[in-house]
């Protein structure tokens, strides 16, 4: 198959970029694979891309940031999508032209707005697969309304967790569209796994409020109070860097907690630790959790929607604690810090259990889904041919009506507020 991925910006840093590169690399073993990057802002990608995967940018911000068409807002890319401000008439035009001339068997969109482009503009002969790297419930009612209309033109929709796939089946009526969970994969580490002896806890991700590094740092203060020879290393960059630095100083943890900056790939840093940590309020999947486990680290994580609970077996290969509970996070970390044998045993279990996220099983499922979408498109039939139960139809209509009402109420409120100015 010839497979094309449609990606927001392949030259940045983020979970969707990582997982797209991972899947593209694995598929390139047997297929012709390219990544189409809507935006480009630097010469080379931050992550290493397999030379078998071609990369094609559409809008180069280094030369076209002030292009007249790029200064006008996008019309195809949904206004209610989080990234809308970065899209424009120019991106609308370039994406449309790219899709119209596409000779791929299947195109994979990697975020809601790009899935809308794909659904509306892909040629009839091209199979259309939308990926959801966030969650349905995380989208605004207005965006869910836009997706209900456009996603019916997709062949397949994949989510990163079973919980989110279930939400799409229950709340969105997408007749003929196959909705299936496809977990993110992590390549086999090129280094020996951690042995559990280092007195280091490792966390990684964007330094943004939802990741709750403030809570993790406060929880780690409990560890330091009892075991001052342990360290917490946080990898990443983001808007909360200075605030977190101030918190570290205020708590007197400057000899124990370190903001390490962004590092890619991370495996050389994971194996220097003995415990992984994640304190997010919300995590669509939990890519860093899988990365840590694949390097032999048990992970202490909040049991936030949706991913961690589908990745970690509590008490076996990690610990799950309530969202926002600093004391529970600190206590769970201390459990593993205090007990060397338990920590190492759980690390071995993490290494073994995370094998299900290796490229092999994930790519096998991805190939099946893509082949089914291509075959259905060529035959002119829907991928999913089972009949939707009447009860599910009624439930999905109820959710659609609620989203429409919320959207209408929000629009009315904005009109009233404008009139009061």
Coordinates of C-alpha atoms in Angstrom, one line a residue:
X1 CA 0.0 0.0 0.0
X2 CA 1.0 3.6 -0.4
X3 CA 0.2 5.3 2.9
X4 CA 0.1 9.1 3.6
X5 CA -0.1 10.7 7.0
X6 CA -1.5 14.2 7.2
X7 CA 0.2 15.9 10.2
X8 CA 0.0 19.4 11.8
X9 CA 3.7 20.1 12.1
X10 CA 6.3 17.3 11.7
X11 CA 9.0 19.7 12.7
X12 CA 7.8 20.3 16.3
X13 CA 7.8 18.2 19.5
X14 CA 4.8 16.4 20.9
X15 CA 3.1 13.1 21.4
X16 CA 1.2 13.0 18.1
X17 CA 4.4 13.7 16.2
X18 CA 6.2 10.9 18.1
X19 CA 3.5 8.4 17.5
X20 CA 3.1 9.3 13.9
X21 CA 6.8 8.9 13.3
X22 CA 6.8 5.6 15.1
X23 CA 3.9 4.1 13.2
X24 CA 5.2 5.5 9.8
X25 CA 8.6 4.0 10.5
X26 CA 7.1 0.6 11.3
X27 CA 4.8 0.6 8.3
X28 CA 7.7 1.5 6.0
X29 CA 9.1 -2.0 6.5
X30 CA 6.5 -3.2 4.0
X31 CA 4.8 -0.2 2.5
X32 CA 5.5 3.1 0.7
X33 CA 5.0 5.7 3.4
X34 CA 5.0 9.5 3.4
X35 CA 4.2 12.2 6.0
X36 CA 2.6 15.4 4.7
X37 CA 3.3 18.2 7.2
X38 CA 0.9 21.1 6.9
X39 CA 3.3 23.5 8.6
X40 CA 7.1 23.8 8.7
X41 CA 9.1 26.2 10.9
X42 CA 12.6 24.9 10.8
X43 CA 15.1 23.1 8.5
X44 CA 15.0 19.6 10.0
X45 CA 12.5 17.7 12.3
X46 CA 13.2 17.6 16.0
X47 CA 12.8 13.8 15.9
X48 CA 14.8 11.5 13.7
X49 CA 12.7 10.3 10.8
X50 CA 13.4 7.0 9.2
X51 CA 14.9 7.6 5.7
X52 CA 12.4 5.2 4.1
X53 CA 9.6 7.7 5.1
X54 CA 9.4 10.7 2.8
X55 CA 8.4 14.1 4.3
X56 CA 6.6 16.8 2.4
X57 CA 5.7 20.2 4.0
X58 CA 2.9 22.3 2.6
X59 CA 3.4 25.8 4.1
X60 CA 6.9 26.9 5.2
X61 CA 6.4 29.5 7.9
X62 CA 10.0 30.7 7.5
X63 CA 9.1 32.2 4.1
X64 CA 5.3 32.3 4.1
X65 CA 4.3 33.5 7.6
X66 CA 3.2 36.9 6.2
X67 CA 1.7 35.5 3.0
X68 CA -1.6 37.4 2.4
X69 CA -3.6 34.2 2.3
X70 CA -2.0 33.1 5.5
X71 CA -3.2 36.2 7.3
X72 CA -6.9 35.3 6.6
X73 CA -8.6 32.7 8.7
X74 CA -9.2 29.1 7.6
X75 CA -12.7 28.2 6.4
X76 CA -12.4 24.4 6.0
X77 CA -10.4 23.7 9.2
X78 CA -13.1 24.0 11.9
X79 CA -13.1 27.2 13.8
X80 CA -13.9 25.3 17.0
X81 CA -10.7 23.2 16.7
X82 CA -7.9 24.1 19.1
X83 CA -5.3 24.8 16.4
X84 CA -7.6 27.0 14.2
X85 CA -5.5 30.1 14.8
X86 CA -2.6 28.5 13.1
X87 CA -4.6 27.6 10.0
X88 CA -5.6 30.0 7.2
X89 CA -6.9 30.3 3.7
X90 CA -3.4 29.3 2.6
X91 CA -3.4 26.1 4.5
X92 CA -7.0 25.4 3.3
X93 CA -5.7 25.8 -0.3
X94 CA -2.5 23.8 0.1
X95 CA -4.2 20.9 1.9
X96 CA -7.0 20.8 -0.6
X97 CA -4.6 20.8 -3.5
X98 CA -2.5 18.1 -1.8
X99 CA -5.5 15.8 -1.3
X100 CA -6.9 16.4 -4.8
X101 CA -3.6 15.2 -6.3
X102 CA -3.1 12.4 -3.8
X103 CA -2.1 9.0 -5.4
X104 CA -2.0 7.2 -2.1
X105 CA -4.2 4.2 -1.4
X106 CA -5.0 5.5 2.1
X107 CA -4.6 8.9 3.9
X108 CA -4.5 9.1 7.7
X109 CA -5.5 12.3 9.4
X110 CA -3.9 12.9 12.8
X111 CA -6.1 15.6 14.5
X112 CA -9.8 16.5 14.2
X113 CA -9.4 19.5 11.9
X114 CA -7.3 17.6 9.5
X115 CA -9.7 14.7 9.7
X116 CA -12.4 17.2 8.5
X117 CA -10.2 18.2 5.6
X118 CA -9.7 14.5 4.8
X119 CA -13.4 13.7 5.0
X120 CA -14.5 16.6 2.9
X121 CA -11.7 16.8 0.3
X122 CA -10.1 13.4 -0.3
X123 CA -10.7 11.9 -3.8
X124 CA -13.3 9.2 -4.0
X125 CA -10.6 6.5 -4.7
X126 CA -8.6 7.3 -1.5
X127 CA -9.5 5.4 1.7
X128 CA -9.9 7.9 4.6
X129 CA -8.7 7.0 8.1
X130 CA -9.1 9.6 10.9
X131 CA -7.0 9.3 14.1
X132 CA -8.1 10.7 17.4
X133 CA -5.2 11.5 19.7
X134 CA -7.3 13.4 22.2
X135 CA -10.7 12.3 23.3
X136 CA -14.3 13.0 22.3
X137 CA -15.3 14.3 25.7
X138 CA -12.4 16.7 25.6
X139 CA -13.8 18.4 22.5
X140 CA -16.2 21.3 22.8
X141 CA -19.9 20.8 21.9
X142 CA -19.4 23.0 18.8
X143 CA -16.5 20.9 17.6
X144 CA -18.3 17.6 18.3
X145 CA -21.2 19.0 16.1
X146 CA -18.7 19.7 13.2
X147 CA -17.2 16.2 13.6
X148 CA -20.6 14.5 13.6
X149 CA -21.3 15.9 10.1
X150 CA -17.8 15.4 8.6
X151 CA -16.8 12.1 10.2
X152 CA -19.6 10.2 8.4
X153 CA -17.5 10.5 5.3
X154 CA -14.5 8.6 6.8
X155 CA -14.0 4.9 6.3
X156 CA -12.3 4.3 9.7
X157 CA -11.8 6.2 12.9
X158 CA -9.2 5.1 15.4
X159 CA -8.8 6.2 19.0
X160 CA -5.9 5.5 21.4
X161 CA -8.0 3.9 24.1
X162 CA -10.9 1.5 24.3
X163 CA -12.8 4.0 26.6
X164 CA -12.7 6.7 23.9
X165 CA -13.7 4.2 21.2
X166 CA -16.7 3.3 23.3
X167 CA -17.5 7.0 23.8
X168 CA -17.5 7.5 20.0
X169 CA -19.8 4.5 19.4
X170 CA -22.2 5.7 22.1
X171 CA -22.3 9.4 21.4
X172 CA -21.7 9.8 17.7
X173 CA -23.8 8.1 15.1
X174 CA -21.3 7.3 12.3
X175 CA -23.0 4.7 10.1
X176 CA -20.7 2.6 8.0
X177 CA -17.5 4.0 9.8
X178 CA -15.4 1.5 11.7
X179 CA -14.5 2.9 15.1
X180 CA -11.7 0.9 16.8
X181 CA -9.0 1.6 19.4
X182 CA -5.5 1.5 18.1
X183 CA -2.9 2.1 20.8
X184 CA 0.2 4.1 20.2
X185 CA 3.4 2.1 19.8
X186 CA 6.9 2.6 21.1
X187 CA 9.9 1.2 19.3
X188 CA 12.0 -1.4 21.0
X189 CA 14.6 0.5 23.1
X190 CA 18.1 0.3 21.9
X191 CA 19.6 0.3 25.4
X192 CA 19.5 -2.2 28.2
X193 CA 16.6 -1.8 30.6
X194 CA 16.9 0.1 33.9
X195 CA 17.9 -2.2 36.7
X196 CA 16.1 -0.4 39.5
X197 CA 19.2 0.7 41.5
X198 CA 19.3 4.4 40.5
X199 CA 17.8 6.7 43.1
X200 CA 16.0 8.7 40.4
X201 CA 12.4 9.3 39.5
X202 CA 11.9 10.4 35.9
X203 CA 9.0 12.4 34.4
X204 CA 8.6 13.8 30.9
X205 CA 6.2 15.9 28.9
X206 CA 5.2 19.5 28.2
X207 CA 5.4 21.8 31.1
X208 CA 1.8 22.9 31.0
X209 CA -0.9 23.1 33.7
X210 CA -2.8 19.9 32.8
X211 CA 0.4 17.8 33.4
X212 CA 0.4 18.9 37.1
X213 CA 4.2 19.0 37.6
X214 CA 3.5 21.3 40.5
X215 CA 1.6 18.4 42.3
X216 CA 4.4 16.0 41.4
X217 CA 7.0 18.3 42.9
X218 CA 5.0 18.8 46.0
X219 CA 4.5 15.0 46.3
X220 CA 8.2 14.4 45.8
X221 CA 8.9 16.7 48.8
X222 CA 7.5 13.8 50.9
X223 CA 10.1 11.5 49.4
X224 CA 12.9 13.9 50.0
X225 CA 11.9 14.4 53.7
X226 CA 12.5 10.6 54.2
X227 CA 15.0 9.8 51.5
X228 CA 17.1 13.0 50.7
X229 CA 19.4 11.0 48.4
X230 CA 16.7 10.6 45.8
X231 CA 16.2 12.9 42.8
X232 CA 13.3 13.8 40.5
X233 CA 14.3 14.7 37.0
X234 CA 11.6 16.4 34.8
X235 CA 12.2 16.5 31.0
X236 CA 10.3 18.9 28.8
X237 CA 9.7 22.6 28.1
X238 CA 6.7 24.8 28.3
X239 CA 4.9 27.8 29.7
X240 CA 5.2 26.7 33.4
X241 CA 9.0 26.4 33.5
X242 CA 9.6 29.5 35.5
X243 CA 6.7 28.8 37.9
X244 CA 8.0 25.3 38.5
X245 CA 11.5 26.6 39.1
X246 CA 10.1 29.0 41.7
X247 CA 8.2 26.2 43.4
X248 CA 11.3 24.1 43.6
X249 CA 13.2 26.9 45.2
X250 CA 10.4 27.7 47.7
X251 CA 10.2 24.1 48.8
X252 CA 14.0 23.9 49.2
X253 CA 14.2 21.1 46.6
X254 CA 16.9 22.6 44.4
X255 CA 19.3 19.7 45.2
X256 CA 16.7 17.1 44.5
X257 CA 14.4 18.3 41.7
X258 CA 15.8 19.2 38.3
X259 CA 14.1 20.7 35.2
X260 CA 16.2 19.0 32.5
X261 CA 14.8 20.6 29.4
X262 CA 13.5 18.8 26.3
X263 CA 15.3 15.7 25.2
X264 CA 14.4 13.5 22.2
X265 CA 14.6 10.5 22.1
X266 CA 14.1 9.9 25.8
X267 CA 15.1 6.3 26.3
X268 CA 18.7 7.2 27.4
X269 CA 17.1 9.3 30.2
X270 CA 14.5 6.7 31.2
X271 CA 17.1 4.0 31.8
X272 CA 18.9 6.3 34.2
X273 CA 15.9 6.1 36.5
X274 CA 14.2 3.5 38.6
X275 CA 10.6 4.9 38.8
X276 CA 8.5 6.8 36.2
X277 CA 5.9 9.4 37.3
X278 CA 2.9 11.1 35.7
X279 CA 0.6 13.4 37.6
X280 CA -1.8 14.6 34.8
X281 CA -5.4 15.7 35.3
X282 CA -6.1 14.3 31.9
X283 CA -4.2 12.0 29.5
X284 CA -5.7 10.8 26.2
X285 CA -3.2 7.9 26.2
X286 CA 0.0 8.3 28.2
X287 CA 2.8 7.9 25.7
X288 CA 5.5 8.7 28.3
X289 CA 4.1 6.0 30.6
X290 CA 4.6 3.4 27.9
X291 CA 8.1 4.8 27.1
X292 CA 9.1 4.4 30.8
X293 CA 7.7 0.9 31.1
X294 CA 9.4 -0.2 27.9
X295 CA 12.6 0.9 29.5
X296 CA 11.9 -1.2 32.6
X297 CA 10.5 1.4 35.0
X298 CA 7.3 0.9 37.1
X299 CA 5.2 4.1 36.8
X300 CA 3.3 5.9 39.5
X301 CA 0.5 7.8 37.7
X302 CA -2.8 9.5 38.4
X303 CA -5.7 7.4 37.3
X304 CA -7.0 10.2 35.0
X305 CA -9.2 9.8 31.9
X306 CA -8.4 7.9 29.7
X307 CA -5.1 6.2 29.2
X308 CA -3.2 5.3 32.4
X309 CA -5.8 2.8 33.6
X310 CA -5.6 0.9 30.3
X311 CA -1.8 0.8 30.5
X312 CA -0.8 0.3 34.1
X313 CA -1.9 -2.7 36.2
X314 CA -2.1 -1.2 39.6
X315 CA 0.2 -2.9 42.1
X316 CA 1.8 -5.1 39.3
X317 CA 3.8 -2.9 37.0
X318 CA 3.0 0.5 38.6
X319 CA 0.6 2.4 40.8
X320 CA -2.5 4.4 40.1
X321 CA -3.6 7.2 42.4
X322 CA -6.5 9.6 42.5
X323 CA -6.3 12.7 40.3
X324 CA -5.1 15.8 42.2
X325 CA -4.2 13.8 45.3
X326 CA -0.7 15.0 46.3
X327 CA -0.5 12.8 49.4
X328 CA -1.5 9.7 47.5
X329 CA 1.1 10.4 44.9
X330 CA 3.8 11.0 47.5
X331 CA 2.8 7.8 49.4
X332 CA 2.9 5.7 46.2
X333 CA 6.3 7.0 45.3
X334 CA 7.5 6.2 48.8
X335 CA 6.2 2.7 48.6
X336 CA 8.6 2.0 45.7
X337 CA 11.4 4.1 47.0
X338 CA 11.4 2.1 50.3
X339 CA 11.2 -1.4 48.9
X340 CA 14.1 -2.2 46.5
X341 CA 12.9 -5.7 45.7
X342 CA 9.3 -4.6 45.0
X343 CA 10.5 -1.8 42.8
X344 CA 12.7 -4.1 40.7
X345 CA 10.0 -6.8 40.5
X346 CA 7.5 -4.2 39.2
X347 CA 10.1 -2.9 36.8
X348 CA 10.5 -6.3 35.3
X349 CA 6.7 -6.7 35.1
X350 CA 6.5 -3.3 33.4
X351 CA 9.0 -4.3 30.8
X352 CA 7.1 -7.5 30.1
X353 CA 3.6 -6.0 30.1
X354 CA 4.5 -3.1 27.9
X355 CA 5.4 -5.5 25.1
X356 CA 1.8 -5.2 23.9
X357 CA 2.8 -1.6 22.8
X358 CA 5.7 -2.8 20.7
X359 CA 5.5 -1.9 17.0
X360 CA 4.8 -5.6 16.0
X361 CA 1.3 -6.0 17.6
X362 CA 0.2 -2.4 16.9
X363 CA 1.4 -2.4 13.3
X364 CA -0.3 -5.7 12.6
X365 CA -3.6 -4.2 13.8
X366 CA -3.0 -1.0 11.8
X367 CA -2.2 -2.9 8.6
X368 CA -5.5 -4.9 9.0
X369 CA -7.5 -1.7 9.5
X370 CA -5.9 0.1 6.6
X371 CA -6.3 -2.9 4.3
X372 CA -10.0 -3.2 5.2
X373 CA -10.5 0.5 4.5
X374 CA -8.8 0.3 1.1
X375 CA -10.7 -2.8 0.1
X376 CA -14.1 -1.3 1.2
X377 CA -13.3 2.0 -0.7
X378 CA -12.4 0.1 -3.8
X379 CA -15.6 -2.0 -3.6
X380 CA -17.7 1.1 -3.0
X381 CA -19.1 -0.2 0.3
X382 CA -18.8 0.9 3.9
X383 CA -16.2 -0.7 6.1
X384 CA -18.6 -1.3 9.0
X385 CA -21.7 -3.1 7.8
X386 CA -23.3 -4.1 11.0
X387 CA -26.7 -2.5 11.8
X388 CA -26.7 0.1 14.6
X389 CA -29.2 -0.9 17.4
X390 CA -32.1 1.4 17.7
X391 CA -31.2 2.2 21.3
X392 CA -27.7 3.4 20.3
X393 CA -29.3 5.6 17.6
X394 CA -31.5 7.2 20.2
X395 CA -28.7 7.7 22.6
X396 CA -26.5 9.3 20.0
X397 CA -29.3 11.6 18.9
X398 CA -29.7 12.6 22.6
X399 CA -26.0 13.6 22.8
X400 CA -26.2 15.4 19.5
X401 CA -29.3 17.4 20.7
X402 CA -27.5 18.3 24.0
X403 CA -24.4 19.5 22.1
X404 CA -26.6 21.6 19.8
X405 CA -28.4 23.2 22.7
X406 CA -25.2 24.0 24.5
X407 CA -23.7 25.5 21.4
X408 CA -26.8 27.6 20.7
X409 CA -26.9 28.8 24.3
X410 CA -23.2 29.8 24.1
X411 CA -23.9 31.7 20.9
X412 CA -26.8 33.5 22.4
X413 CA -24.8 34.5 25.4
X414 CA -22.0 35.9 23.2
X415 CA -24.6 38.0 21.3
X416 CA -26.0 39.4 24.6
X417 CA -22.5 40.2 25.9
X418 CA -21.6 42.0 22.7
X419 CA -24.8 44.0 23.0
X420 CA -23.9 45.1 26.5
X421 CA -20.6 46.6 25.6

